Amino acid sequence: MKMQDYDSKDGKKVWLSRSEVDTLLDVADGTEQRVAFALGARCGLRVAEVVDVTPDDVVDTEVGKFLRVWEGKGSKYRETPIPTDLAATIAAVGDYRDEPSDTPVVDRTTRTVRNWVTKAGEQLVEETEDVGWSFLGPHDLRRTWGTLLVGAEVEPGLVMEWGGWEDWETFREHYLGAYSLEAQARGMEKIDWL
């Protein structure tokens, strides 16, 4: 886990490693929370976008499954890749319940999703004794997603398109403020005295 102070408010920005994302998903209390956490950490959705996702929003394309974000920040449309297992879970939820397929999968308020992330972080502080989890918020999942993609050598312009960022400076300053732990490990492997 990487952390950095906010410029103008208390608290810290948090970037999780891939294994820490898995740890967070493992403490989710049920399918709805797991889907909410995964939409942030695996698809880069903002919390307001998480609560709008419906089974109809997952589509197959020639290159794989994508999630349509109809009303992102500024009411802007975008498409972002979605992991196959998450897409399958969303489809299963849609098949299982009685609601129409255009009903949100995470049928909660943004405040509820924020509270879920906070409570999961508190639980992980107790389980891991790592106080860094206490700073975790839902936007950190989006931040983590962008950083992990760039760390996996996805073209930054493509990450910006998938995440709905139009301004490189905003993307760089607020989302890529820390190298992923994986990128740091690759760098450290090059230093023979460590």
Short mmCIF file of C-alpha atoms in Angstrom, two decimals:
data_model
loop_
_atom_site.label_atom_id
_atom_site.label_comp_id
_atom_site.label_asym_id
_atom_site.label_seq_id
_atom_site.Cartn_x
_atom_site.Cartn_y
_atom_site.Cartn_z
CA MET A 1 0.00 0.00 0.00
CA LYS A 2 1.22 3.43 -0.94
CA MET A 3 -0.08 6.59 0.68
CA GLN A 4 0.36 10.30 0.12
CA ASP A 5 -0.97 13.32 1.99
CA TYR A 6 -3.76 15.28 0.35
CA ASP A 7 -2.74 18.80 -0.63
CA SER A 8 -5.70 20.62 0.90
CA LYS A 9 -7.50 18.30 3.32
CA ASP A 10 -6.78 15.85 6.10
CA GLY A 11 -6.20 12.21 5.33
CA LYS A 12 -4.22 10.39 2.70
CA LYS A 13 -4.58 9.20 -0.85
CA VAL A 14 -4.20 5.42 -0.99
CA TRP A 15 -2.98 3.14 -3.77
CA LEU A 16 -3.46 -0.59 -3.23
CA SER A 17 -1.40 -3.38 -4.73
CA ARG A 18 -3.14 -6.11 -6.72
CA SER A 19 -3.01 -8.45 -3.73
CA GLU A 20 -4.47 -5.74 -1.48
CA VAL A 21 -7.34 -5.29 -3.92
CA ASP A 22 -7.96 -9.04 -3.62
CA THR A 23 -7.85 -8.73 0.18
CA LEU A 24 -10.43 -5.94 0.07
CA LEU A 25 -12.72 -7.94 -2.22
CA ASP A 26 -12.42 -10.92 0.14
CA VAL A 27 -13.81 -8.94 3.10
CA ALA A 28 -16.83 -7.66 1.18
CA ASP A 29 -20.04 -8.58 2.96
CA GLY A 30 -21.98 -10.28 0.19
CA THR A 31 -22.27 -10.04 -3.57
CA GLU A 32 -23.57 -6.47 -3.70
CA GLN A 33 -20.57 -5.11 -1.75
CA ARG A 34 -18.12 -7.24 -3.71
CA VAL A 35 -19.55 -5.93 -6.98
CA ALA A 36 -19.39 -2.33 -5.69
CA PHE A 37 -15.75 -2.70 -4.61
CA ALA A 38 -14.79 -4.45 -7.86
CA LEU A 39 -16.46 -1.80 -10.04
CA GLY A 40 -14.18 0.76 -8.39
CA ALA A 41 -10.98 -1.28 -8.19
CA ARG A 42 -11.29 -3.35 -11.39
CA CYS A 43 -13.17 -0.94 -13.69
CA GLY A 44 -12.17 2.47 -12.33
CA LEU A 45 -15.68 3.69 -11.64
CA ARG A 46 -16.45 6.66 -9.43
CA VAL A 47 -18.83 5.92 -6.55
CA ALA A 48 -21.70 7.73 -8.31
CA GLU A 49 -21.11 5.53 -11.36
CA VAL A 50 -21.00 2.34 -9.28
CA VAL A 51 -24.60 2.78 -8.14
CA ASP A 52 -25.81 3.24 -11.75
CA VAL A 53 -24.44 -0.01 -13.26
CA THR A 54 -27.07 -2.40 -14.60
CA PRO A 55 -26.75 -5.82 -16.25
CA ASP A 56 -27.66 -4.14 -19.56
CA ASP A 57 -24.48 -2.04 -19.31
CA VAL A 58 -22.14 -5.02 -19.80
CA VAL A 59 -21.51 -5.70 -23.48
CA ASP A 60 -19.40 -8.06 -25.57
CA THR A 61 -17.10 -6.48 -28.12
CA GLU A 62 -14.55 -7.88 -30.55
CA VAL A 63 -11.81 -7.32 -27.97
CA GLY A 64 -13.66 -8.48 -24.85
CA LYS A 65 -16.26 -7.41 -22.35
CA PHE A 66 -16.81 -3.73 -21.71
CA LEU A 67 -18.92 -1.76 -19.30
CA ARG A 68 -20.86 1.20 -20.64
CA VAL A 69 -20.82 4.19 -18.32
CA TRP A 70 -23.72 6.25 -19.59
CA GLU A 71 -23.43 9.27 -17.30
CA GLY A 72 -19.89 9.67 -16.01
CA LYS A 73 -18.58 12.89 -14.53
CA GLY A 74 -20.02 15.80 -16.47
CA SER A 75 -22.66 13.45 -17.91
CA LYS A 76 -20.06 12.06 -20.31
CA TYR A 77 -20.33 8.59 -21.84
CA ARG A 78 -17.41 6.16 -21.85
CA GLU A 79 -16.66 2.47 -22.04
CA THR A 80 -14.19 0.63 -19.84
CA PRO A 81 -13.05 -2.99 -19.80
CA ILE A 82 -14.68 -5.26 -17.23
CA PRO A 83 -13.14 -8.51 -15.95
CA THR A 84 -14.94 -11.61 -17.17
CA ASP A 85 -15.70 -12.84 -13.64
CA LEU A 86 -17.23 -9.51 -12.63
CA ALA A 87 -19.29 -9.40 -15.82
CA ALA A 88 -20.52 -12.93 -15.06
CA THR A 89 -21.47 -11.95 -11.51
CA ILE A 90 -23.43 -8.95 -12.76
CA ALA A 91 -25.21 -11.15 -15.33
CA ALA A 92 -26.01 -13.73 -12.63
CA VAL A 93 -27.46 -11.05 -10.37
CA GLY A 94 -29.59 -9.85 -13.27
CA ASP A 95 -30.80 -13.39 -13.99
CA TYR A 96 -31.52 -14.22 -10.35
CA ARG A 97 -33.55 -11.23 -9.26
CA ASP A 98 -37.02 -10.19 -10.35
CA GLU A 99 -36.15 -6.61 -11.33
CA PRO A 100 -35.74 -5.56 -14.98
CA SER A 101 -32.21 -5.77 -16.45
CA ASP A 102 -31.94 -1.98 -16.48
CA THR A 103 -32.16 -1.82 -12.66
CA PRO A 104 -28.84 -1.05 -10.90
CA VAL A 105 -26.97 -4.03 -9.48
CA VAL A 106 -25.77 -2.00 -6.47
CA ASP A 107 -29.13 -0.59 -5.50
CA ARG A 108 -27.80 1.72 -2.77
CA THR A 109 -26.85 5.34 -2.24
CA THR A 110 -23.35 6.65 -2.78
CA ARG A 111 -23.18 7.29 0.96
CA THR A 112 -23.84 3.59 1.63
CA VAL A 113 -21.04 2.55 -0.73
CA ARG A 114 -18.68 5.02 0.94
CA ASN A 115 -19.63 3.56 4.33
CA TRP A 116 -19.01 0.02 3.05
CA VAL A 117 -15.48 0.94 1.95
CA THR A 118 -14.79 2.69 5.26
CA LYS A 119 -16.03 -0.29 7.28
CA ALA A 120 -14.04 -2.73 5.16
CA GLY A 121 -10.95 -0.60 5.77
CA GLU A 122 -11.61 -0.60 9.52
CA GLN A 123 -12.02 -4.37 9.48
CA LEU A 124 -8.73 -4.74 7.61
CA VAL A 125 -6.93 -2.49 10.11
CA GLU A 126 -7.99 -4.96 12.82
CA GLU A 127 -7.11 -8.03 10.77
CA THR A 128 -3.77 -6.83 9.36
CA GLU A 129 -2.69 -4.25 11.97
CA ASP A 130 -1.89 -1.95 9.04
CA VAL A 131 -3.26 1.50 9.89
CA GLY A 132 -3.05 2.46 6.21
CA TRP A 133 -6.40 0.74 5.63
CA SER A 134 -8.04 3.38 7.84
CA PHE A 135 -7.45 5.99 5.12
CA LEU A 136 -9.14 3.96 2.37
CA GLY A 137 -12.05 5.59 0.57
CA PRO A 138 -13.97 4.63 -2.57
CA HIS A 139 -12.06 7.06 -4.78
CA ASP A 140 -8.84 5.26 -3.82
CA LEU A 141 -10.18 2.23 -5.68
CA ARG A 142 -10.36 4.29 -8.89
CA ARG A 143 -6.91 5.74 -8.19
CA THR A 144 -5.56 2.22 -7.66
CA TRP A 145 -7.12 1.00 -10.91
CA GLY A 146 -5.46 3.72 -13.00
CA THR A 147 -2.07 3.21 -11.39
CA LEU A 148 -2.20 -0.58 -11.75
CA LEU A 149 -3.06 -0.28 -15.45
CA VAL A 150 -0.17 2.09 -16.11
CA GLY A 151 2.06 -0.21 -14.04
CA ALA A 152 0.99 -3.07 -16.31
CA GLU A 153 2.20 -0.92 -19.23
CA VAL A 154 -1.21 -0.02 -20.63
CA GLU A 155 -0.79 3.12 -22.72
CA PRO A 156 -1.65 6.07 -20.42
CA GLY A 157 -3.82 7.67 -23.11
CA LEU A 158 -5.92 4.51 -23.24
CA VAL A 159 -6.22 4.48 -19.43
CA MET A 160 -7.38 8.09 -19.60
CA GLU A 161 -10.00 7.18 -22.22
CA TRP A 162 -11.29 4.20 -20.21
CA GLY A 163 -11.36 6.26 -17.01
CA GLY A 164 -12.91 9.36 -18.53
CA TRP A 165 -9.98 11.68 -17.87
CA GLU A 166 -9.50 14.45 -20.41
CA ASP A 167 -6.64 16.34 -18.79
CA TRP A 168 -3.19 14.73 -18.52
CA GLU A 169 -2.13 16.98 -15.63
CA THR A 170 -5.15 16.03 -13.52
CA PHE A 171 -4.65 12.37 -14.32
CA ARG A 172 -0.93 12.50 -13.50
CA GLU A 173 -1.19 14.60 -10.35
CA HIS A 174 -4.25 13.08 -8.71
CA TYR A 175 -4.19 9.48 -9.89
CA LEU A 176 -0.61 8.58 -10.64
CA GLY A 177 0.99 10.28 -7.66
CA ALA A 178 2.69 7.04 -6.64
CA TYR A 179 4.23 4.19 -8.56
CA SER A 180 2.57 0.84 -7.96
CA LEU A 181 4.29 -1.55 -5.61
CA GLU A 182 4.81 -3.89 -8.56
CA ALA A 183 6.60 -1.14 -10.51
CA GLN A 184 8.73 -0.36 -7.47
CA ALA A 185 9.60 -4.07 -7.10
CA ARG A 186 10.75 -4.18 -10.74
CA GLY A 187 12.88 -1.11 -10.11
CA MET A 188 14.37 -2.55 -6.92
CA GLU A 189 15.34 -5.75 -8.75
CA LYS A 190 17.76 -3.62 -10.77
CA ILE A 191 19.60 -2.49 -7.62
CA ASP A 192 22.10 -5.16 -6.60
CA TRP A 193 22.81 -3.75 -3.13
CA LEU A 194 19.21 -4.04 -1.89
#
